[in-house]
Amino acid sequence: MKATTTGRVLRDRNARLYLSGVAVSGFGTTAMWLAAGIWVKSLTGSDSLAALTVFAMWAPTLAGPALGALADRMPRQRLLVGLSLGMALLLPVLLLVDSAERVWLMFAVLLLYGVSGTVHEAAEAALLPKAVGPGILGDFNGLRLAANEGMKLVAPLVAAGLFARFGGPSVALLDAVTFALAAGVYALLRVREEPPPRPEPGEGARAQLTAGARFLRDSPVLWPLVLAGAAVMFLAGLNGALIYAVADDVLGHTPAYVGVLYAVQGAGSVAVGIAAGPLLRRLPERRVAALGIALFALGAGGRALPSDAVALVCSAAIGIGLPCVLIAALTAVQRETPDAVLGRTAATANTLIFVPNAVALALGAGLVALVDVRVLLPTLTVTGLALATRLARPASASRRPDTA
């Protein structure tokens, strides 16, 4: 299956280029994500400010529906090249961050980083169907996720080593180089884009910005998938907030054991990324998503058992299950959405799916102090299985995926 899936993608020139761009920029972004917190902590001594670096990069996702409009009003390939070059030029500004008094520069750059990333994801999602074609879209989305997850396993080690040896500026320069390389890769894509459509006469700014949300809401295929994605990411946020309690209270390990659990989860995500394309050719997107939710739910509940072996298997199940939901939802959005509103629709779907995760992380941090983790985890299982059962029911409006 691995050779078949990888071969389908790598035989396509645009897909090869696109995947290399994703891997390169993903490596730099993951490295910068880790280094930013360490950098701020080393300069200020503040755990709170260090944690805010992640929030600064994530916060622009809240404006996804509005920022996604840029991907529908500009040529998407040029937009990807411009955003990557812009970040390559912006990141060296961080070389000026050498004291606590200049930490504000870090947050300003990270905020712009998040804005650029939100627009970039919308433009990428909108350009992909034209760049790689519908026949390998599911395969590509799976391998794209596998590449990102693979970078998350490697980049933190590189970033930590660079920071320890040369300091934060070395990681910022590395990230700038990866953005420059990604810009070159995107420029080499051979894509024929239609001119961006002009707004309809009398269509106000609000109507233009909410076009993606309206399309999602009115789609009997996409709306259930996006809602299910939002729900399971909320459950995943609760599960993530409980992981330290699992390591300590359930398994009796130090907090460092969390790194082992996350590594196994990441390995599961890489594996399912390779298998996602064939799976989507055999099953409708909502069935794939339902299967993923069920695996996640069983994995979360199984962590309540005091066994290292069970905990590792459950981490792999969670790593396999969650990407199934995300890949199925993203692929469905790309296949079902008209090109004219695809950028806004993809950005809105990302906002709706990922914002609940951040909310649940905060909520879970409070719940774990009040309720035993052995009670909370089985509750996630029951809720997740109910969600999977509901989503697995056939819908008259759903269609079979491509068989190409």
Short mmCIF file of C-alpha atoms in Angstrom, two decimals:
data_model
loop_
_atom_site.label_atom_id
_atom_site.label_comp_id
_atom_site.label_asym_id
_atom_site.label_seq_id
_atom_site.Cartn_x
_atom_site.Cartn_y
_atom_site.Cartn_z
CA MET A 1 0.00 0.00 0.00
CA LYS A 2 2.86 2.31 0.84
CA ALA A 3 4.51 1.93 -2.56
CA THR A 4 1.21 2.31 -4.39
CA THR A 5 0.20 5.47 -2.55
CA THR A 6 3.62 7.10 -2.69
CA GLY A 7 4.06 6.14 -6.33
CA ARG A 8 0.72 7.68 -7.36
CA VAL A 9 1.83 11.00 -5.92
CA LEU A 10 5.52 11.01 -6.86
CA ARG A 11 4.81 10.22 -10.51
CA ASP A 12 3.05 13.59 -10.72
CA ARG A 13 5.50 16.48 -11.17
CA ASN A 14 3.36 19.09 -9.43
CA ALA A 15 2.63 16.75 -6.54
CA ARG A 16 6.35 16.05 -6.06
CA LEU A 17 7.12 19.75 -5.99
CA TYR A 18 4.19 20.59 -3.75
CA LEU A 19 5.10 17.85 -1.27
CA SER A 20 8.72 19.00 -1.11
CA GLY A 21 7.56 22.57 -0.44
CA VAL A 22 5.27 21.37 2.33
CA ALA A 23 8.08 19.33 3.93
CA VAL A 24 10.63 22.15 3.75
CA SER A 25 8.35 24.88 5.10
CA GLY A 26 6.87 22.51 7.70
CA PHE A 27 10.34 21.73 9.00
CA GLY A 28 11.17 25.41 9.44
CA THR A 29 7.83 26.28 11.01
CA THR A 30 8.04 23.45 13.57
CA ALA A 31 11.60 24.45 14.46
CA MET A 32 10.56 28.10 14.91
CA TRP A 33 7.50 27.12 16.96
CA LEU A 34 9.73 25.36 19.48
CA ALA A 35 12.57 27.89 19.47
CA ALA A 36 10.30 30.92 19.98
CA GLY A 37 9.13 29.74 23.39
CA ILE A 38 12.63 28.79 24.52
CA TRP A 39 13.96 32.13 23.24
CA VAL A 40 11.40 34.20 25.13
CA LYS A 41 11.82 32.11 28.29
CA SER A 42 15.62 32.55 28.19
CA LEU A 43 15.33 36.34 27.82
CA THR A 44 12.49 37.04 30.26
CA GLY A 45 12.36 34.07 32.62
CA SER A 46 8.57 34.10 32.20
CA ASP A 47 6.70 30.85 31.57
CA SER A 48 3.57 32.82 30.68
CA LEU A 49 5.29 34.87 27.97
CA ALA A 50 6.90 31.73 26.60
CA ALA A 51 3.49 30.06 26.32
CA LEU A 52 2.08 33.16 24.60
CA THR A 53 4.43 32.62 21.65
CA VAL A 54 2.29 29.66 20.59
CA PHE A 55 -0.88 31.69 21.03
CA ALA A 56 0.55 34.54 18.91
CA MET A 57 1.16 32.14 16.02
CA TRP A 58 -2.24 30.48 16.44
CA ALA A 59 -4.50 33.49 17.10
CA PRO A 60 -4.89 34.58 13.43
CA THR A 61 -6.71 31.30 12.78
CA LEU A 62 -9.69 32.98 14.44
CA ALA A 63 -9.80 35.38 11.49
CA GLY A 64 -9.58 32.53 8.98
CA PRO A 65 -12.87 33.27 7.17
CA ALA A 66 -11.76 36.85 6.47
CA LEU A 67 -8.12 36.07 5.68
CA GLY A 68 -9.18 33.24 3.39
CA ALA A 69 -10.83 35.81 1.12
CA LEU A 70 -7.36 36.81 -0.09
CA ALA A 71 -6.97 33.32 -1.56
CA ASP A 72 -10.11 33.88 -3.64
CA ARG A 73 -9.20 37.37 -4.82
CA MET A 74 -5.59 36.83 -5.92
CA PRO A 75 -3.78 34.28 -8.13
CA ARG A 76 -3.05 31.52 -5.64
CA GLN A 77 0.31 30.41 -6.94
CA ARG A 78 1.65 33.95 -6.87
CA LEU A 79 0.16 34.39 -3.42
CA LEU A 80 2.01 31.32 -2.10
CA VAL A 81 5.28 32.54 -3.60
CA GLY A 82 4.76 36.05 -2.21
CA LEU A 83 3.85 34.88 1.28
CA SER A 84 6.90 32.61 1.44
CA LEU A 85 9.25 35.34 0.23
CA GLY A 86 7.68 37.80 2.65
CA MET A 87 8.36 35.50 5.60
CA ALA A 88 11.91 34.87 4.37
CA LEU A 89 12.52 38.63 4.49
CA LEU A 90 10.67 39.16 7.78
CA LEU A 91 12.26 36.48 9.96
CA PRO A 92 15.78 38.05 10.04
CA VAL A 93 14.18 40.89 12.04
CA LEU A 94 14.31 38.47 14.96
CA LEU A 95 18.09 38.86 15.04
CA LEU A 96 17.37 42.14 16.87
CA VAL A 97 15.68 40.29 19.75
CA ASP A 98 18.60 40.19 22.19
CA SER A 99 16.99 41.40 25.43
CA ALA A 100 13.73 41.33 27.37
CA GLU A 101 13.01 44.89 26.21
CA ARG A 102 12.91 43.72 22.59
CA VAL A 103 10.73 40.66 23.10
CA TRP A 104 7.79 42.66 21.70
CA LEU A 105 9.46 42.29 18.30
CA MET A 106 9.19 38.52 18.65
CA PHE A 107 5.45 38.70 19.25
CA ALA A 108 4.93 41.13 16.36
CA VAL A 109 6.75 38.79 13.98
CA LEU A 110 4.94 35.72 15.31
CA LEU A 111 1.58 37.41 14.86
CA LEU A 112 2.43 38.19 11.23
CA TYR A 113 3.70 34.61 10.95
CA GLY A 114 0.27 33.38 12.00
CA VAL A 115 -1.52 35.70 9.56
CA SER A 116 0.71 34.54 6.72
CA GLY A 117 0.20 30.90 7.69
CA THR A 118 -3.59 31.22 7.75
CA VAL A 119 -3.67 32.80 4.27
CA HIS A 120 -1.09 30.28 3.05
CA GLU A 121 -3.21 27.30 4.15
CA ALA A 122 -6.27 28.73 2.41
CA ALA A 123 -4.37 29.42 -0.82
CA GLU A 124 -2.73 26.00 -0.72
CA ALA A 125 -6.03 24.19 -0.18
CA ALA A 126 -7.60 26.16 -3.04
CA LEU A 127 -4.73 25.62 -5.49
CA LEU A 128 -4.24 21.92 -4.81
CA PRO A 129 -7.19 20.57 -6.85
CA LYS A 130 -5.82 22.35 -9.93
CA ALA A 131 -2.20 21.49 -9.18
CA VAL A 132 -2.50 17.75 -8.56
CA GLY A 133 -5.94 16.83 -9.91
CA PRO A 134 -8.80 14.97 -8.24
CA GLY A 135 -7.46 11.48 -8.95
CA ILE A 136 -4.64 11.75 -6.38
CA LEU A 137 -6.08 14.43 -4.12
CA GLY A 138 -6.77 12.05 -1.22
CA ASP A 139 -3.35 10.43 -1.59
CA PHE A 140 -1.65 13.82 -1.61
CA ASN A 141 -3.52 15.11 1.44
CA GLY A 142 -2.52 11.97 3.32
CA LEU A 143 1.14 12.24 2.36
CA ARG A 144 1.07 15.97 3.11
CA LEU A 145 -0.05 15.21 6.65
CA ALA A 146 2.53 12.41 6.93
CA ALA A 147 5.27 14.83 5.85
CA ASN A 148 4.15 17.43 8.39
CA GLU A 149 4.01 14.86 11.18
CA GLY A 150 7.43 13.55 10.18
CA MET A 151 8.85 17.04 10.42
CA LYS A 152 7.37 17.36 13.92
CA LEU A 153 9.44 14.35 14.97
CA VAL A 154 12.70 15.67 13.50
CA ALA A 155 12.57 19.48 13.60
CA PRO A 156 12.34 19.92 17.39
CA LEU A 157 15.61 18.00 17.84
CA VAL A 158 17.35 20.17 15.24
CA ALA A 159 15.88 23.37 16.69
CA ALA A 160 16.88 22.49 20.24
CA GLY A 161 20.42 21.64 19.11
CA LEU A 162 20.80 24.84 17.10
CA PHE A 163 19.41 26.97 19.91
CA ALA A 164 21.72 25.39 22.48
CA ARG A 165 24.79 25.85 20.27
CA PHE A 166 24.16 29.14 18.44
CA GLY A 167 21.08 30.74 20.03
CA GLY A 168 17.68 31.77 18.70
CA PRO A 169 18.92 33.78 15.68
CA SER A 170 20.25 30.58 14.08
CA VAL A 171 16.78 29.01 14.13
CA ALA A 172 15.19 32.18 12.72
CA LEU A 173 17.69 32.18 9.84
CA LEU A 174 17.07 28.47 9.23
CA ASP A 175 13.33 29.15 9.01
CA ALA A 176 13.95 32.07 6.63
CA VAL A 177 15.97 29.79 4.35
CA THR A 178 13.21 27.15 4.34
CA PHE A 179 10.67 29.81 3.34
CA ALA A 180 12.92 30.98 0.50
CA LEU A 181 13.30 27.40 -0.72
CA ALA A 182 9.54 26.86 -0.50
CA ALA A 183 8.95 30.02 -2.56
CA GLY A 184 11.19 28.60 -5.29
CA VAL A 185 9.31 25.30 -5.23
CA TYR A 186 5.91 26.98 -5.53
CA ALA A 187 7.19 29.12 -8.42
CA LEU A 188 8.07 25.94 -10.35
CA LEU A 189 4.53 24.55 -10.23
CA ARG A 190 2.79 24.28 -13.59
CA VAL A 191 -0.74 25.42 -12.89
CA ARG A 192 -3.25 27.09 -15.16
CA GLU A 193 -5.41 29.35 -13.00
CA GLU A 194 -8.52 31.19 -14.04
CA PRO A 195 -8.54 34.94 -13.28
CA PRO A 196 -10.02 35.53 -9.82
CA PRO A 197 -13.75 36.28 -10.16
CA ARG A 198 -14.97 39.77 -9.47
CA PRO A 199 -17.53 40.28 -6.70
CA GLU A 200 -21.14 40.14 -7.80
CA PRO A 201 -22.77 43.56 -8.31
CA GLY A 202 -24.30 44.71 -5.06
CA GLU A 203 -22.47 42.06 -3.03
CA GLY A 204 -21.30 43.75 0.16
CA ALA A 205 -18.03 43.12 1.97
CA ARG A 206 -19.75 41.09 4.67
CA ALA A 207 -21.39 38.80 2.12
CA GLN A 208 -18.04 38.28 0.40
CA LEU A 209 -16.29 37.38 3.66
CA THR A 210 -19.00 34.97 4.78
CA ALA A 211 -19.44 33.21 1.44
CA GLY A 212 -17.35 30.24 2.60
CA ALA A 213 -19.31 29.88 5.83
CA ARG A 214 -22.60 29.99 3.93
CA PHE A 215 -21.44 27.36 1.48
CA LEU A 216 -20.39 25.04 4.31
CA ARG A 217 -23.66 25.55 6.18
CA ASP A 218 -25.76 24.80 3.09
CA SER A 219 -23.79 21.72 2.02
CA PRO A 220 -25.31 18.40 3.17
CA VAL A 221 -21.97 16.72 2.44
CA LEU A 222 -19.52 19.14 4.06
CA TRP A 223 -21.45 20.48 7.04
CA PRO A 224 -21.70 17.13 8.90
CA LEU A 225 -18.00 16.47 8.29
CA VAL A 226 -16.91 19.89 9.53
CA LEU A 227 -19.13 19.66 12.61
CA ALA A 228 -17.79 16.19 13.35
CA GLY A 229 -14.24 17.48 12.90
CA ALA A 230 -14.90 20.34 15.31
CA ALA A 231 -16.42 17.96 17.86
CA VAL A 232 -13.60 15.43 17.74
CA MET A 233 -10.95 18.17 17.93
CA PHE A 234 -12.72 19.43 21.05
CA LEU A 235 -12.46 15.94 22.52
CA ALA A 236 -8.83 15.78 21.37
CA GLY A 237 -8.12 19.02 23.22
CA LEU A 238 -9.54 17.55 26.42
CA ASN A 239 -7.49 14.41 25.85
CA GLY A 240 -4.33 16.46 25.32
CA ALA A 241 -4.88 18.32 28.57
CA LEU A 242 -5.05 15.00 30.42
CA ILE A 243 -1.87 13.46 29.08
CA TYR A 244 0.34 14.53 31.98
CA ALA A 245 -2.14 13.05 34.42
CA VAL A 246 -2.04 9.81 32.41
CA ALA A 247 1.76 9.67 32.66
CA ASP A 248 1.78 10.43 36.38
CA ASP A 249 -1.45 9.21 38.02
CA VAL A 250 -2.24 6.25 35.74
CA LEU A 251 1.17 4.96 34.61
CA GLY A 252 3.35 6.22 37.48
CA HIS A 253 5.99 7.86 35.26
CA THR A 254 7.65 11.26 35.29
CA PRO A 255 6.31 13.99 32.97
CA ALA A 256 9.12 13.18 30.51
CA TYR A 257 7.21 10.01 29.57
CA VAL A 258 4.73 12.24 27.75
CA GLY A 259 7.38 12.59 25.05
CA VAL A 260 7.26 8.83 24.46
CA LEU A 261 3.47 8.88 24.15
CA TYR A 262 3.59 11.77 21.69
CA ALA A 263 6.32 10.09 19.63
CA VAL A 264 4.20 6.95 19.21
CA GLN A 265 1.18 9.09 18.36
CA GLY A 266 3.21 10.92 15.72
CA ALA A 267 4.37 7.62 14.22
CA GLY A 268 0.72 6.56 13.93
CA SER A 269 -0.10 9.80 12.11
CA VAL A 270 2.73 9.26 9.62
CA ALA A 271 1.51 5.73 8.92
CA VAL A 272 -2.11 6.70 8.35
CA GLY A 273 -1.06 9.55 6.07
CA ILE A 274 0.37 6.96 3.71
CA ALA A 275 -2.75 4.80 3.89
CA ALA A 276 -5.32 7.61 3.64
CA GLY A 277 -5.49 7.82 -0.15
CA PRO A 278 -6.39 4.16 -0.77
CA LEU A 279 -8.85 4.29 2.11
CA LEU A 280 -10.64 7.32 0.64
CA ARG A 281 -10.94 5.55 -2.70
CA ARG A 282 -12.75 2.66 -1.03
CA LEU A 283 -14.98 4.49 1.43
CA PRO A 284 -16.92 7.80 1.45
CA GLU A 285 -15.26 10.60 3.39
CA ARG A 286 -17.79 10.49 6.22
CA ARG A 287 -17.17 6.75 6.76
CA VAL A 288 -13.41 7.34 6.92
CA ALA A 289 -14.00 10.17 9.40
CA ALA A 290 -16.32 8.00 11.50
CA LEU A 291 -13.70 5.24 11.61
CA GLY A 292 -11.09 7.76 12.71
CA ILE A 293 -13.31 9.14 15.47
CA ALA A 294 -13.98 5.62 16.76
CA LEU A 295 -10.25 4.81 16.86
CA PHE A 296 -9.52 8.05 18.67
CA ALA A 297 -12.31 7.40 21.19
CA LEU A 298 -11.11 3.89 21.98
CA GLY A 299 -7.53 5.09 22.26
CA ALA A 300 -8.47 7.88 24.65
CA GLY A 301 -10.47 5.61 26.93
CA GLY A 302 -7.82 2.89 26.92
CA ARG A 303 -5.34 5.29 28.50
CA ALA A 304 -7.26 4.94 31.74
CA LEU A 305 -5.78 1.43 32.13
CA PRO A 306 -2.52 1.24 34.17
CA SER A 307 -0.42 -0.49 31.50
CA ASP A 308 2.47 0.93 29.50
CA ALA A 309 1.82 -1.44 26.61
CA VAL A 310 -1.86 -0.45 26.43
CA ALA A 311 -0.95 3.24 26.68
CA LEU A 312 1.43 2.96 23.73
CA VAL A 313 -1.13 1.10 21.60
CA CYS A 314 -3.73 3.73 22.52
CA SER A 315 -1.36 6.54 21.55
CA ALA A 316 -0.89 4.90 18.14
CA ALA A 317 -4.69 4.56 17.79
CA ILE A 318 -5.13 8.26 18.56
CA GLY A 319 -2.37 9.13 16.08
CA ILE A 320 -4.14 7.09 13.40
CA GLY A 321 -7.67 8.21 14.22
CA LEU A 322 -7.42 11.99 14.34
CA PRO A 323 -5.73 12.43 10.93
CA CYS A 324 -8.44 10.29 9.32
CA VAL A 325 -10.99 12.91 10.34
CA LEU A 326 -8.87 15.85 9.18
CA ILE A 327 -7.84 14.32 5.84
CA ALA A 328 -11.42 13.25 5.06
CA ALA A 329 -12.81 16.71 5.85
CA LEU A 330 -10.12 18.62 3.90
CA THR A 331 -10.39 16.35 0.86
CA ALA A 332 -14.18 16.68 0.85
CA VAL A 333 -13.92 20.48 1.04
CA GLN A 334 -11.52 20.52 -1.92
CA ARG A 335 -13.70 18.20 -3.99
CA GLU A 336 -17.10 19.68 -3.25
CA THR A 337 -16.42 23.43 -3.18
CA PRO A 338 -16.56 25.65 -6.30
CA ASP A 339 -13.19 27.19 -7.10
CA ALA A 340 -14.49 30.75 -6.69
CA VAL A 341 -15.08 30.29 -2.93
CA LEU A 342 -12.64 27.49 -2.14
CA GLY A 343 -10.14 29.69 -0.30
CA ARG A 344 -12.77 31.13 2.02
CA THR A 345 -14.45 27.76 2.52
CA ALA A 346 -11.19 25.99 3.38
CA ALA A 347 -10.15 28.77 5.78
CA THR A 348 -13.57 28.75 7.46
CA ALA A 349 -13.47 24.96 7.82
CA ASN A 350 -10.02 25.18 9.40
CA THR A 351 -11.23 27.78 11.89
CA LEU A 352 -14.34 25.80 12.81
CA ILE A 353 -12.36 22.58 13.25
CA PHE A 354 -9.30 23.82 15.13
CA VAL A 355 -10.60 26.56 17.42
CA PRO A 356 -12.51 24.05 19.63
CA ASN A 357 -9.20 22.25 20.23
CA ALA A 358 -7.65 25.32 21.85
CA VAL A 359 -10.78 25.97 23.93
CA ALA A 360 -10.82 22.37 25.13
CA LEU A 361 -7.16 22.48 26.14
CA ALA A 362 -7.96 25.31 28.55
CA LEU A 363 -11.13 23.60 29.78
CA GLY A 364 -9.35 20.29 30.26
CA ALA A 365 -6.64 21.93 32.33
CA GLY A 366 -9.34 22.95 34.79
CA LEU A 367 -11.30 19.68 34.67
CA VAL A 368 -8.30 17.50 35.47
CA ALA A 369 -7.91 19.35 38.78
CA LEU A 370 -11.52 18.55 39.73
CA VAL A 371 -12.28 15.13 38.21
CA ASP A 372 -10.19 11.96 38.24
CA VAL A 373 -8.59 11.23 34.88
CA ARG A 374 -9.89 7.65 35.07
CA VAL A 375 -13.41 9.08 34.91
CA LEU A 376 -12.75 11.70 32.25
CA LEU A 377 -11.10 9.37 29.73
CA PRO A 378 -13.97 6.81 29.52
CA THR A 379 -16.34 9.75 29.14
CA LEU A 380 -14.39 10.80 26.05
CA THR A 381 -14.77 7.26 24.71
CA VAL A 382 -18.54 7.18 25.14
CA THR A 383 -18.94 10.62 23.57
CA GLY A 384 -16.61 9.84 20.68
CA LEU A 385 -18.27 6.53 19.85
CA ALA A 386 -21.69 8.20 19.84
CA LEU A 387 -20.34 10.83 17.44
CA ALA A 388 -18.79 8.17 15.19
CA THR A 389 -22.03 6.18 15.10
CA ARG A 390 -24.02 9.24 14.09
CA LEU A 391 -21.57 10.20 11.35
CA ALA A 392 -21.40 6.65 9.96
CA ARG A 393 -25.09 6.67 9.11
CA PRO A 394 -25.51 6.99 5.35
CA ALA A 395 -26.61 10.38 4.06
CA SER A 396 -28.60 10.63 0.85
CA ALA A 397 -26.57 13.63 -0.31
CA SER A 398 -23.15 12.02 0.19
CA ARG A 399 -21.41 10.68 -2.84
CA ARG A 400 -18.77 8.09 -3.43
CA PRO A 401 -15.20 9.37 -3.69
CA ASP A 402 -13.14 9.30 -6.85
CA THR A 403 -12.22 5.88 -8.13
CA ALA A 404 -9.51 7.18 -10.43
#
